[in-house]
């Protein structure tokens, strides 16, 4: 096989450039520094016990007791046991070292592959890859600790590549394998919301392809490509089975599963998922959508103003402290409670996108455009209820997700490829029909310039710059002591600064739109070469994103790890509690702003509170109905041995709870109830030391004939988060209640008495209980989910099948090329005809001309052309 290294050099250089650029951009991360975002700190706190357990034993644990009394770890860390795709994923992410470097390299690489699949030249593909990876959405996601969300979006271009290969290039096997690999990477990174939203856009793609293939009477092709994709989804799901099976099992018992308690007289026990209002609580309003075009249209996030601004000057006169001459200011005035930052589309990306809309007339183009519109509407949530209410009530799993605004993270993924295809077609069209290219450029440029002009000249006088929380936020600056006149003066200044911020960013957009138009004009008039034009557009796209992104991610945001970890440094109260040698008890931190979203306590102790958006439904009910109301009996049954309270000096101090019932105890009475509501209501007034509340229709048969007695002792002798051992000494058969959170039945917690299997029952709405025979016994309770064991086996089989299938295909392709003449390189795997064309350009004669008879019969085209030229001269 003849191999020409020159054909792969551009790709080698591109990969080297991606790595080098990522290292340079995240240089502080390579120096051992990190960004201490709220979400990343939250994850560290809630996952501390499971990470410590893995370090000490080398094995994962599927259960933790560090928060909310206890819960599965499925949503805390990727449960990818047996999944070799995850091992490949870690390799591509540089094995987790310097995390942002690997993440952004993967985004560059996958988008580069997508653009090669669409037949875009390597230089333009590389420029687009940098723009995609370093767009504002990606850097904000990283800065705020949403790493898994970014990783999923980073791998999605590989999924699109598989679609293109199968549907447009009819490479069913290779396309299916690439699609499967990309989808497997997405599932391995465990952010199903992004995969789901992207999947909704595939309904548009499928509908467009079906229409085209039906019109061309080629439904066989559509079916073959569709079957390849369906198989790809199933195989990808198989690779992630250890994660998907456990997560699916858990979500049914979580706040995203069925509702247990009757609310407002309506029995909702069979409902599943979030309620509409809770699911839509983070919905983009009109101003938030506008901020995707003009970043400060809604005020942005983490905003500051200088001393010369209206709000800043008032703060300066009030004696407020500034940082480098700038003041923190609540400039956000969109529809959500707050925002991290805008999901900025990018002015250069939009300019190219509009060009693509005007020039490309194929299903792939309409999918990119229609998909981007669908994503925008989904992100609006309750503000586009005419669509989202239908999806919420009709589409499976849609109601399992909250924060629809996160859908906008997919926008650049759909806008930019169409923009690059449009740029490519513009370069071709300027040669064949310069007048048409000029008209299309003026329309696209006019729209982009119009957005900037609209924001600079019209919107500041049209938009309402108020925020319902303005008075509260301003009052907080003065410790609640400001009078109404002062508050109103500050609010007026704040609104003026919001208008100024919008106007300033509108001119920013106008400037980049003009710069992008100028480069395209120079290309049209051939004042610069294609290479110079591509580099110029690439730099403009990058800096367009960079200047906005640095408001939310800059080298100044990095801190030494020890400084970030200082957030978890124990107080004197923590240290006093940690001297307790008891291996297993719980702590309730009353000094936390919100104990139910506090990860710091979970980092140091086994907390009654915690930080997780997917709590167990039963525990969430317990928080809202009992714990938040201060029911001491419930705190006692959870073995809350210590409270952390504010002392007289204002410093946290520990307070011992003498009523804590310990790890387990025997009860005298069993109170049977008939419903979940009765089960919860019975907790309002009971003594957990003597009484267990049991739902009759679920567990009465197991406890039939039991006359329980508290005359006995039960002790915890060995603690691990997923395995607990007890010894008992009781004179008669009795019901033991454990201060451990119920998860079941048959969802993983198993129990033996002297090695013989027994059966747990639920007591007190959230706890485990066990019928224990008289005498001395050893009880062992361990967490071993069948779904995890089965899923691990399935993951191993399907992940190896995917990897060896792709390697086998590539190996067979190289082997089959041994007999071919001419250079053969891996690049040829992406040879394609992407089915894009100029919208209305008249085809040139060279395209329309038919081959001559001599050419058709084997005459070399060059000689035939020479003879024709000589005849014309004669």
PDB file of C-alpha atoms in Angstrom, residues 156-277:
ATOM      1  CA  UNK A 156     -21.735  15.447  20.071  1.00  0.00           C
ATOM      2  CA  UNK A 157     -19.958  16.514  16.834  1.00  0.00           C
ATOM      3  CA  UNK A 158     -18.815  12.903  16.572  1.00  0.00           C
ATOM      4  CA  UNK A 159     -22.463  11.816  16.714  1.00  0.00           C
ATOM      5  CA  UNK A 160     -23.307  14.237  13.895  1.00  0.00           C
ATOM      6  CA  UNK A 161     -20.383  12.869  11.866  1.00  0.00           C
ATOM      7  CA  UNK A 162     -21.921   9.413  12.083  1.00  0.00           C
ATOM      8  CA  UNK A 163     -25.255  10.782  10.853  1.00  0.00           C
ATOM      9  CA  UNK A 164     -23.587  12.479   7.883  1.00  0.00           C
ATOM     10  CA  UNK A 165     -21.639   9.363   6.947  1.00  0.00           C
ATOM     11  CA  UNK A 166     -24.724   7.161   7.032  1.00  0.00           C
ATOM     12  CA  UNK A 167     -27.421   9.424   5.586  1.00  0.00           C
ATOM     13  CA  UNK A 168     -25.488  11.586   3.138  1.00  0.00           C
ATOM     14  CA  UNK A 169     -22.577   9.404   2.121  1.00  0.00           C
ATOM     15  CA  UNK A 170     -24.333   6.027   2.390  1.00  0.00           C
ATOM     16  CA  UNK A 171     -21.523   4.581   4.497  1.00  0.00           C
ATOM     17  CA  UNK A 172     -23.914   2.700   6.730  1.00  0.00           C
ATOM     18  CA  UNK A 173     -21.442   0.543   8.628  1.00  0.00           C
ATOM     19  CA  UNK A 174     -18.767   3.163   9.149  1.00  0.00           C
ATOM     20  CA  UNK A 175     -21.349   5.849   9.912  1.00  0.00           C
ATOM     21  CA  UNK A 176     -23.066   3.568  12.390  1.00  0.00           C
ATOM     22  CA  UNK A 177     -19.775   2.828  14.137  1.00  0.00           C
ATOM     23  CA  UNK A 178     -18.807   6.514  14.393  1.00  0.00           C
ATOM     24  CA  UNK A 179     -22.307   7.385  15.612  1.00  0.00           C
ATOM     25  CA  UNK A 180     -22.131   4.593  18.209  1.00  0.00           C
ATOM     26  CA  UNK A 181     -18.719   5.704  19.435  1.00  0.00           C
ATOM     27  CA  UNK A 182     -19.810   9.332  19.768  1.00  0.00           C
ATOM     28  CA  UNK A 183     -23.022   8.424  21.543  1.00  0.00           C
ATOM     29  CA  UNK A 184     -21.109   6.067  23.846  1.00  0.00           C
ATOM     30  CA  UNK A 185     -18.758   8.893  24.847  1.00  0.00           C
ATOM     31  CA  UNK A 186     -21.750  11.138  25.551  1.00  0.00           C
ATOM     32  CA  UNK A 187     -23.440   8.552  27.766  1.00  0.00           C
ATOM     33  CA  UNK A 188     -20.182   7.795  29.551  1.00  0.00           C
ATOM     34  CA  UNK A 189     -19.972  11.436  30.624  1.00  0.00           C
ATOM     35  CA  UNK A 190     -23.354  11.174  32.292  1.00  0.00           C
ATOM     36  CA  UNK A 191     -25.357  14.262  31.454  1.00  0.00           C
ATOM     37  CA  UNK A 192     -28.494  12.759  29.897  1.00  0.00           C
ATOM     38  CA  UNK A 193     -30.275  16.117  29.684  1.00  0.00           C
ATOM     39  CA  UNK A 194     -27.934  17.342  26.942  1.00  0.00           C
ATOM     40  CA  UNK A 195     -28.217  14.048  25.049  1.00  0.00           C
ATOM     41  CA  UNK A 196     -32.017  14.185  25.325  1.00  0.00           C
ATOM     42  CA  UNK A 197     -32.322  17.746  24.035  1.00  0.00           C
ATOM     43  CA  UNK A 198     -29.983  16.956  21.154  1.00  0.00           C
ATOM     44  CA  UNK A 199     -32.059  13.855  20.421  1.00  0.00           C
ATOM     45  CA  UNK A 200     -35.153  16.035  20.021  1.00  0.00           C
ATOM     46  CA  UNK A 201     -33.435  17.889  17.172  1.00  0.00           C
ATOM     47  CA  UNK A 202     -32.911  14.542  15.423  1.00  0.00           C
ATOM     48  CA  UNK A 203     -36.674  14.372  14.921  1.00  0.00           C
ATOM     49  CA  UNK A 204     -36.257  17.326  12.572  1.00  0.00           C
ATOM     50  CA  UNK A 205     -33.305  15.680  10.841  1.00  0.00           C
ATOM     51  CA  UNK A 206     -35.195  12.419  10.418  1.00  0.00           C
ATOM     52  CA  UNK A 207     -38.296  14.149   9.079  1.00  0.00           C
ATOM     53  CA  UNK A 208     -36.310  16.111   6.496  1.00  0.00           C
ATOM     54  CA  UNK A 209     -34.376  13.039   5.363  1.00  0.00           C
ATOM     55  CA  UNK A 210     -37.561  11.000   5.122  1.00  0.00           C
ATOM     56  CA  UNK A 211     -39.196  13.663   2.954  1.00  0.00           C
ATOM     57  CA  UNK A 212     -36.197  13.897   0.643  1.00  0.00           C
ATOM     58  CA  UNK A 213     -35.752  10.142   0.284  1.00  0.00           C
ATOM     59  CA  UNK A 214     -39.493   9.635  -0.225  1.00  0.00           C
ATOM     60  CA  UNK A 215     -39.475  12.295  -2.911  1.00  0.00           C
ATOM     61  CA  UNK A 216     -36.477  10.608  -4.561  1.00  0.00           C
ATOM     62  CA  UNK A 217     -38.183   7.190  -4.234  1.00  0.00           C
ATOM     63  CA  UNK A 218     -35.221   5.970  -2.220  1.00  0.00           C
ATOM     64  CA  UNK A 219     -36.796   4.843   1.017  1.00  0.00           C
ATOM     65  CA  UNK A 220     -34.498   1.831   1.116  1.00  0.00           C
ATOM     66  CA  UNK A 221     -31.582   4.168   1.749  1.00  0.00           C
ATOM     67  CA  UNK A 222     -33.490   5.937   4.520  1.00  0.00           C
ATOM     68  CA  UNK A 223     -34.336   2.637   6.183  1.00  0.00           C
ATOM     69  CA  UNK A 224     -30.773   1.324   6.018  1.00  0.00           C
ATOM     70  CA  UNK A 225     -29.319   4.508   7.485  1.00  0.00           C
ATOM     71  CA  UNK A 226     -32.028   4.647  10.153  1.00  0.00           C
ATOM     72  CA  UNK A 227     -31.463   1.041  11.157  1.00  0.00           C
ATOM     73  CA  UNK A 228     -27.739   1.781  11.494  1.00  0.00           C
ATOM     74  CA  UNK A 229     -28.533   4.686  13.827  1.00  0.00           C
ATOM     75  CA  UNK A 230     -31.050   2.709  15.911  1.00  0.00           C
ATOM     76  CA  UNK A 231     -28.546  -0.104  16.351  1.00  0.00           C
ATOM     77  CA  UNK A 232     -25.966   2.527  17.268  1.00  0.00           C
ATOM     78  CA  UNK A 233     -28.193   3.944  20.007  1.00  0.00           C
ATOM     79  CA  UNK A 234     -28.867   0.473  21.424  1.00  0.00           C
ATOM     80  CA  UNK A 235     -25.202  -0.496  21.412  1.00  0.00           C
ATOM     81  CA  UNK A 236     -24.198   2.848  22.961  1.00  0.00           C
ATOM     82  CA  UNK A 237     -26.815   2.307  25.660  1.00  0.00           C
ATOM     83  CA  UNK A 238     -25.302  -1.130  26.203  1.00  0.00           C
ATOM     84  CA  UNK A 239     -21.841   0.373  26.756  1.00  0.00           C
ATOM     85  CA  UNK A 240     -23.296   2.593  29.485  1.00  0.00           C
ATOM     86  CA  UNK A 241     -25.560  -0.078  30.994  1.00  0.00           C
ATOM     87  CA  UNK A 242     -23.855  -0.029  34.399  1.00  0.00           C
ATOM     88  CA  UNK A 243     -24.706   3.656  34.608  1.00  0.00           C
ATOM     89  CA  UNK A 244     -28.050   3.742  32.811  1.00  0.00           C
ATOM     90  CA  UNK A 245     -29.590   0.781  34.610  1.00  0.00           C
ATOM     91  CA  UNK A 246     -28.722   2.056  38.079  1.00  0.00           C
ATOM     92  CA  UNK A 247     -29.700   5.632  37.230  1.00  0.00           C
ATOM     93  CA  UNK A 248     -33.019   4.546  35.755  1.00  0.00           C
ATOM     94  CA  UNK A 249     -33.692   2.503  38.868  1.00  0.00           C
ATOM     95  CA  UNK A 250     -32.767   5.390  41.142  1.00  0.00           C
ATOM     96  CA  UNK A 251     -34.637   8.158  39.349  1.00  0.00           C
ATOM     97  CA  UNK A 252     -37.926   6.358  39.985  1.00  0.00           C
ATOM     98  CA  UNK A 253     -37.252   6.718  43.731  1.00  0.00           C
ATOM     99  CA  UNK A 254     -35.900  10.264  43.492  1.00  0.00           C
ATOM    100  CA  UNK A 255     -37.557  13.669  43.266  1.00  0.00           C
ATOM    101  CA  UNK A 256     -37.723  13.023  39.519  1.00  0.00           C
ATOM    102  CA  UNK A 257     -39.823   9.920  40.054  1.00  0.00           C
ATOM    103  CA  UNK A 258     -43.351   9.358  41.256  1.00  0.00           C
ATOM    104  CA  UNK A 259     -44.912  11.592  43.872  1.00  0.00           C
ATOM    105  CA  UNK A 260     -45.921   9.748  47.038  1.00  0.00           C
ATOM    106  CA  UNK A 261     -47.909  12.248  49.061  1.00  0.00           C
ATOM    107  CA  UNK A 262     -51.350  13.660  48.340  1.00  0.00           C
ATOM    108  CA  UNK A 263     -51.135  17.380  47.687  1.00  0.00           C
ATOM    109  CA  UNK A 264     -54.047  19.839  47.826  1.00  0.00           C
ATOM    110  CA  UNK A 265     -56.525  16.996  47.971  1.00  0.00           C
ATOM    111  CA  UNK A 266     -55.294  15.430  44.728  1.00  0.00           C
ATOM    112  CA  UNK A 267     -53.765  11.996  44.855  1.00  0.00           C
ATOM    113  CA  UNK A 268     -50.607  12.172  42.753  1.00  0.00           C
ATOM    114  CA  UNK A 269     -49.021   8.864  43.706  1.00  0.00           C
ATOM    115  CA  UNK A 270     -48.775   7.756  40.087  1.00  0.00           C
ATOM    116  CA  UNK A 271     -47.326  11.029  38.766  1.00  0.00           C
ATOM    117  CA  UNK A 272     -43.634  11.027  37.850  1.00  0.00           C
ATOM    118  CA  UNK A 273     -41.022  13.696  37.355  1.00  0.00           C
ATOM    119  CA  UNK A 274     -40.882  17.300  38.421  1.00  0.00           C
ATOM    120  CA  UNK A 275     -43.959  19.446  38.730  1.00  0.00           C
ATOM    121  CA  UNK A 276     -44.262  21.965  35.882  1.00  0.00           C
ATOM    122  CA  UNK A 277     -43.300  25.012  37.969  1.00  0.00           C
TER     123      UNK A 277
END
